[in-house]
Structures are given as C-alpha cells and as structure tokens.
Amino acid sequence: MPKILAFAGSGRKESWNKQLIKIAARGAEEAGATVTVIDLSDYPMPMFNQDLESEEGLPDSAGKFKRLMMEHDALMIASPEYNSAFTPLLKNVIDWASRTESENEPPLAAYKNKVAAIMSTSPGALGGIRGLVFLRMLLANIGVIVLPDQHAVPHAFKAFDEDGSLIDEQHLNSVLALGAKLVATVRKLNE
Ligand SMILES: Cc1cc2nc3c(=O)[nH]c(=O)nc-3n(C[C@H](O)[C@H](O)[C@H](O)COP(=O)(O)O)c2cc1C
C-alpha cells in the first residue's frame, strides 16, 4: 500500500490550497493509499541559513519533517502561486529537508526516487499554474519523479463549498483522479 505525504505550500489558516490537498488525499485513499496530510504551520522553521545549520544542525521541526518525507513513498503538494512562483514557505521546508545530517547519509535522501503529484489553486484566472512550472523543475532537479498530470483550480474564492469540496464536478474529478494516478504510478514503479 503506497504511503503518501500530502501538504499545502501555505500556512494560511483559511488556505484554499489546504482544502485542495485534502481532496487529492481523498482520491489517493479511495485508490488504496495511506495518506498523511500535514499542515506546514505545525513544522515552523527559521529561514534556511547555512551558519545556523553549521552551529545548531537541523531545527527540530525540520528534522521531523525530513523524517516524515523519508517514511513515505510519494508526495502530494498543493502550492499557492506567489508572483508566478511557489511560496517561500515551501522552498524553505524543501531546502531544510534536503540537507544531510551525517557523512554516511546519501545526498537528497528525502527526495531521490520519490514520486510527486502537484496542484494549485488561486483567486486568479490561471489558478496558480505558473507556479507549478517552477515547482516541477525544482522537484525534478532534486531527484523526484513528478507526474506529467497536474491540476490548477482558478477563482478559488468561489470554487469550494462550505464542506471544503470543489463545486465544479470537472475540477473535483480531476483532483480526485490526480490522487488516484499517483497511487497507480507508485504501484507500477514498485512492481
Ligand atoms: C506575495 C503574494 C503574491 C501573490 N502572487 C500571486 C500570483 O502571482 N498569482 C496568483 O494567482 N495569486 C497570487 N497571489 C494570491 C494568492 O493566490 C492568494 O493569496 C491565495 O489565497 C494563496 O493561497 P492559500 O489560500 O492556499 O494561502 C499572491 C499572494 C501573495 C501574498
């Protein structure tokens, strides 16, 4: 049974991307995966600074986040778009978890051979899809296999109902299908 770690690249309490990732998580669970949905607000980390790392190592929450990454086969990320890229919060947690903690640890151990599905939602008409270009590139450069499929939901302010589900059936089905596709891909890679 594939184990998936899912989170949004937003710490905002009312984040639309947090709602979106829960829908993708449902799609993956319905396809037979175990999904751990986390909120990055529960893993507060200072802005990455190499002097801080040299003096103190990984902050506790960065270590916890990195270990969670290593315990899972795959990732699902819903990231807001900030000025056409992904968020600094997301880049920061990715940077901390990319660091080795001992001489024996292989580089990028939290990322190599992981599979990821990425998605976004924003109030704009493009749904944050421009940020996914950068996120896809970053993840691929650190060894993650990113599914060609992705999904962006525009006009977030009117896209979700009171229960946090997507109102439009095509968007809902696409996000559920993205979760299911991730599960099918992980299974095929492990055959
Ligand atoms: C610094 C900043 C830059 C933003 N740039 C964009 C942008 O380039 N494109 C876009 O669609 N929305 C942009 N937004 C709006 C975000 O999509 C919006 O704040 C959204 O609610 C963030 O996602 P969340 O609800 O998951 O926190 C920006 C917001 C901030 C704070």
CSV table of C-alpha atoms and ligand atoms in Angstrom, one decimal:
chain,number,residue,atom,x,y,z
A,1,MET,CA,0.0,0.0,0.0
A,2,PRO,CA,1.7,3.3,-1.1
A,3,LYS,CA,2.3,5.8,1.7
A,4,ILE,CA,1.8,9.4,0.6
A,5,LEU,CA,2.8,12.6,2.4
A,6,ALA,CA,0.5,15.5,1.5
A,7,PHE,CA,0.7,19.1,2.3
A,8,ALA,CA,-0.1,22.6,1.0
A,9,GLY,CA,2.6,25.2,0.5
A,10,SER,CA,0.6,27.7,2.6
A,11,GLY,CA,0.5,28.3,6.3
A,12,ARG,CA,-2.6,30.5,6.0
A,13,LYS,CA,-5.4,29.4,8.3
A,14,GLU,CA,-8.1,29.6,5.7
A,15,SER,CA,-5.8,28.4,2.9
A,16,TRP,CA,-7.6,27.2,-0.3
A,17,ASN,CA,-4.6,25.0,-1.1
A,18,LYS,CA,-5.1,23.2,2.2
A,19,GLN,CA,-8.6,22.4,1.1
A,20,LEU,CA,-7.4,21.3,-2.3
A,21,ILE,CA,-4.8,18.9,-0.9
A,22,LYS,CA,-7.5,17.2,1.2
A,23,ILE,CA,-9.5,16.4,-1.9
A,24,ALA,CA,-6.4,14.9,-3.7
A,25,ALA,CA,-5.8,12.9,-0.5
A,26,ARG,CA,-9.3,11.5,-0.7
A,27,GLY,CA,-8.7,10.5,-4.3
A,28,ALA,CA,-5.5,8.7,-3.3
A,29,GLU,CA,-7.1,7.0,-0.3
A,30,GLU,CA,-10.0,5.8,-2.4
A,31,ALA,CA,-7.4,4.3,-4.7
A,32,GLY,CA,-5.9,2.3,-1.8
A,33,ALA,CA,-3.1,4.5,-0.4
A,34,THR,CA,-2.3,5.6,3.1
A,35,VAL,CA,-2.1,9.3,3.1
A,36,THR,CA,-0.6,11.5,5.9
A,37,VAL,CA,-1.9,15.1,5.5
A,38,ILE,CA,0.2,17.6,7.4
A,39,ASP,CA,-0.1,21.3,7.9
A,40,LEU,CA,3.3,23.1,7.4
A,41,SER,CA,2.3,25.5,10.2
A,42,ASP,CA,2.8,22.6,12.6
A,43,TYR,CA,6.5,22.5,11.5
A,44,PRO,CA,7.7,26.1,12.0
A,45,MET,CA,11.3,26.5,10.7
A,46,PRO,CA,13.6,29.5,10.6
A,47,MET,CA,14.6,30.8,7.1
A,48,PHE,CA,17.4,28.5,6.0
A,49,ASN,CA,20.8,29.9,6.9
A,50,GLN,CA,23.9,27.9,6.5
A,51,ASP,CA,25.7,29.4,9.5
A,52,LEU,CA,22.7,28.4,11.7
A,53,GLU,CA,22.9,24.9,10.2
A,54,SER,CA,26.6,24.7,10.9
A,55,GLU,CA,26.2,25.9,14.5
A,56,GLU,CA,23.0,24.0,15.5
A,57,GLY,CA,22.2,21.4,12.8
A,58,LEU,CA,18.6,20.9,11.7
A,59,PRO,CA,15.9,22.6,13.8
A,60,ASP,CA,13.7,20.0,15.5
A,61,SER,CA,10.7,20.7,13.2
A,62,ALA,CA,12.9,20.4,10.1
A,63,GLY,CA,14.2,17.1,11.3
A,64,LYS,CA,10.7,15.9,12.0
A,65,PHE,CA,9.6,17.0,8.5
A,66,LYS,CA,12.6,15.3,6.8
A,67,ARG,CA,11.9,12.0,8.7
A,68,LEU,CA,8.3,12.2,7.6
A,69,MET,CA,9.4,12.6,4.0
A,70,MET,CA,11.7,9.6,4.3
A,71,GLU,CA,9.0,7.4,5.7
A,72,HIS,CA,6.7,8.0,2.7
A,73,ASP,CA,6.9,6.7,-0.9
A,74,ALA,CA,5.3,9.7,-2.6
A,75,LEU,CA,4.4,13.4,-2.2
A,76,MET,CA,1.3,15.4,-3.0
A,77,ILE,CA,1.8,19.2,-2.9
A,78,ALA,CA,-0.8,22.0,-3.4
A,79,SER,CA,1.1,25.2,-3.7
A,80,PRO,CA,-0.2,28.8,-3.9
A,81,GLU,CA,1.4,31.0,-6.6
A,82,TYR,CA,3.3,34.0,-5.2
A,83,ASN,CA,4.4,36.3,-8.0
A,84,SER,CA,4.3,33.5,-10.5
A,85,ALA,CA,6.4,31.0,-8.4
A,86,PHE,CA,5.7,28.7,-5.5
A,87,THR,CA,5.8,30.1,-1.9
A,88,PRO,CA,8.9,30.9,0.2
A,89,LEU,CA,7.4,28.6,2.9
A,90,LEU,CA,7.5,25.7,0.5
A,91,LYS,CA,11.1,26.4,-0.7
A,92,ASN,CA,12.3,26.8,2.9
A,93,VAL,CA,11.0,23.4,4.0
A,94,ILE,CA,12.3,21.7,0.9
A,95,ASP,CA,15.7,23.3,1.5
A,96,TRP,CA,15.9,22.2,5.1
A,97,ALA,CA,14.9,18.6,4.3
A,98,SER,CA,17.5,18.5,1.5
A,99,ARG,CA,20.4,18.7,4.0
A,100,THR,CA,22.4,15.7,5.1
A,101,GLU,CA,22.9,15.1,8.8
A,102,SER,CA,25.9,12.8,8.8
A,103,GLU,CA,28.8,11.8,6.5
A,104,ASN,CA,27.2,8.5,5.7
A,105,GLU,CA,23.9,9.9,4.6
A,106,PRO,CA,23.5,10.0,0.8
A,107,PRO,CA,22.6,13.4,-0.7
A,108,LEU,CA,18.9,14.3,-1.1
A,109,ALA,CA,17.8,11.1,0.7
A,110,ALA,CA,14.4,12.6,1.4
A,111,TYR,CA,13.7,13.1,-2.3
A,112,LYS,CA,15.5,10.6,-4.5
A,113,ASN,CA,13.1,8.2,-6.3
A,114,LYS,CA,10.0,9.8,-4.7
A,115,VAL,CA,7.0,10.3,-6.9
A,116,ALA,CA,5.0,13.5,-6.7
A,117,ALA,CA,1.7,15.0,-7.8
A,118,ILE,CA,1.5,18.8,-7.8
A,119,MET,CA,-1.5,21.1,-8.0
A,120,SER,CA,-2.6,24.6,-7.1
A,121,THR,CA,-5.5,26.9,-6.6
A,122,SER,CA,-5.6,30.7,-6.5
A,123,PRO,CA,-8.2,33.5,-6.8
A,124,GLY,CA,-6.7,34.3,-10.3
A,125,ALA,CA,-7.9,33.0,-13.7
A,126,LEU,CA,-4.9,30.8,-14.1
A,127,GLY,CA,-5.3,29.0,-10.7
A,128,GLY,CA,-1.6,29.3,-9.9
A,129,ILE,CA,-0.5,27.1,-12.8
A,130,ARG,CA,2.6,29.3,-13.5
A,131,GLY,CA,4.0,28.5,-10.1
A,132,LEU,CA,3.7,24.8,-10.9
A,133,VAL,CA,6.3,25.2,-13.7
A,134,PHE,CA,8.9,26.2,-11.1
A,135,LEU,CA,7.8,23.6,-8.6
A,136,ARG,CA,8.0,20.8,-11.2
A,137,MET,CA,11.5,22.0,-12.2
A,138,LEU,CA,12.8,22.2,-8.6
A,139,LEU,CA,11.5,18.7,-7.6
A,140,ALA,CA,12.8,17.1,-10.7
A,141,ASN,CA,16.3,18.6,-10.1
A,142,ILE,CA,16.4,17.0,-6.6
A,143,GLY,CA,15.5,13.6,-7.9
A,144,VAL,CA,11.7,13.5,-7.6
A,145,ILE,CA,9.7,11.9,-10.4
A,146,VAL,CA,6.9,14.4,-11.0
A,147,LEU,CA,3.7,13.1,-12.7
A,148,PRO,CA,3.1,14.8,-16.0
A,149,ASP,CA,-0.5,15.3,-14.9
A,150,GLN,CA,-1.2,18.3,-12.7
A,151,HIS,CA,-4.2,20.5,-11.9
A,152,ALA,CA,-4.9,24.2,-11.2
A,153,VAL,CA,-8.2,25.4,-10.0
A,154,PRO,CA,-9.0,29.1,-10.8
A,155,HIS,CA,-11.2,31.5,-8.9
A,156,ALA,CA,-10.6,29.8,-5.6
A,157,PHE,CA,-12.9,32.3,-3.8
A,158,LYS,CA,-15.9,30.7,-5.5
A,159,ALA,CA,-14.6,27.2,-6.2
A,160,PHE,CA,-15.2,25.5,-2.8
A,161,ASP,CA,-18.4,24.7,-1.0
A,162,GLU,CA,-18.9,25.0,2.8
A,163,ASP,CA,-17.6,21.5,3.3
A,164,GLY,CA,-14.3,22.3,1.5
A,165,SER,CA,-15.2,20.3,-1.6
A,166,LEU,CA,-14.9,21.6,-5.1
A,167,ILE,CA,-18.2,22.7,-6.6
A,168,ASP,CA,-17.4,22.1,-10.2
A,169,GLU,CA,-17.5,18.4,-11.0
A,170,GLN,CA,-14.8,18.5,-13.6
A,171,HIS,CA,-12.4,20.1,-11.2
A,172,LEU,CA,-13.4,17.7,-8.4
A,173,ASN,CA,-13.0,14.7,-10.6
A,174,SER,CA,-9.6,15.9,-12.0
A,175,VAL,CA,-8.2,16.4,-8.5
A,176,LEU,CA,-9.5,13.0,-7.2
A,177,ALA,CA,-8.1,11.4,-10.4
A,178,LEU,CA,-4.7,13.1,-9.8
A,179,GLY,CA,-4.6,11.4,-6.3
A,180,ALA,CA,-5.5,8.1,-7.8
A,181,LYS,CA,-2.9,8.4,-10.6
A,182,LEU,CA,-0.2,9.0,-8.1
A,183,VAL,CA,-1.1,5.8,-6.3
A,184,ALA,CA,-1.2,3.8,-9.6
A,185,THR,CA,2.2,5.2,-10.6
A,186,VAL,CA,3.8,4.3,-7.3
A,187,ARG,CA,2.4,0.8,-7.6
A,188,LYS,CA,3.7,0.4,-11.1
A,189,LEU,CA,7.2,1.6,-10.2
A,190,ASN,CA,7.3,-0.9,-7.3
A,191,GLU,CA,6.2,-3.9,-9.4
B,1,LIG,C1,3.1,37.8,-2.1
B,1,LIG,C2,1.9,37.3,-2.9
B,1,LIG,C3,2.0,37.1,-4.2
B,1,LIG,C4,0.9,36.6,-5.0
B,1,LIG,N1,1.0,36.4,-6.3
B,1,LIG,C5,0.1,35.7,-7.0
B,1,LIG,C6,0.3,35.3,-8.3
B,1,LIG,O1,1.3,35.5,-8.9
B,1,LIG,N2,-0.7,34.7,-8.9
B,1,LIG,C7,-1.9,34.3,-8.3
B,1,LIG,O2,-2.8,33.7,-8.9
B,1,LIG,N3,-2.1,34.7,-7.0
B,1,LIG,C8,-1.2,35.4,-6.3
B,1,LIG,N4,-1.4,35.7,-5.0
B,1,LIG,C9,-2.6,35.5,-4.4
B,1,LIG,C10,-2.7,34.1,-3.8
B,1,LIG,O3,-3.0,33.2,-4.8
B,1,LIG,C11,-3.7,34.1,-2.6
B,1,LIG,O4,-3.2,34.8,-1.5
B,1,LIG,C12,-4.1,32.6,-2.2
B,1,LIG,O5,-5.1,32.7,-1.3
B,1,LIG,C13,-2.9,31.9,-1.6
B,1,LIG,O6,-3.2,30.6,-1.4
B,1,LIG,P1,-3.8,30.0,0.0
B,1,LIG,O7,-5.3,30.4,0.1
B,1,LIG,O8,-3.7,28.5,-0.1
B,1,LIG,O9,-3.0,30.5,1.1
B,1,LIG,C14,-0.3,36.3,-4.3
B,1,LIG,C15,-0.4,36.5,-2.9
B,1,LIG,C16,0.7,36.9,-2.2
B,1,LIG,C17,0.6,37.1,-0.7
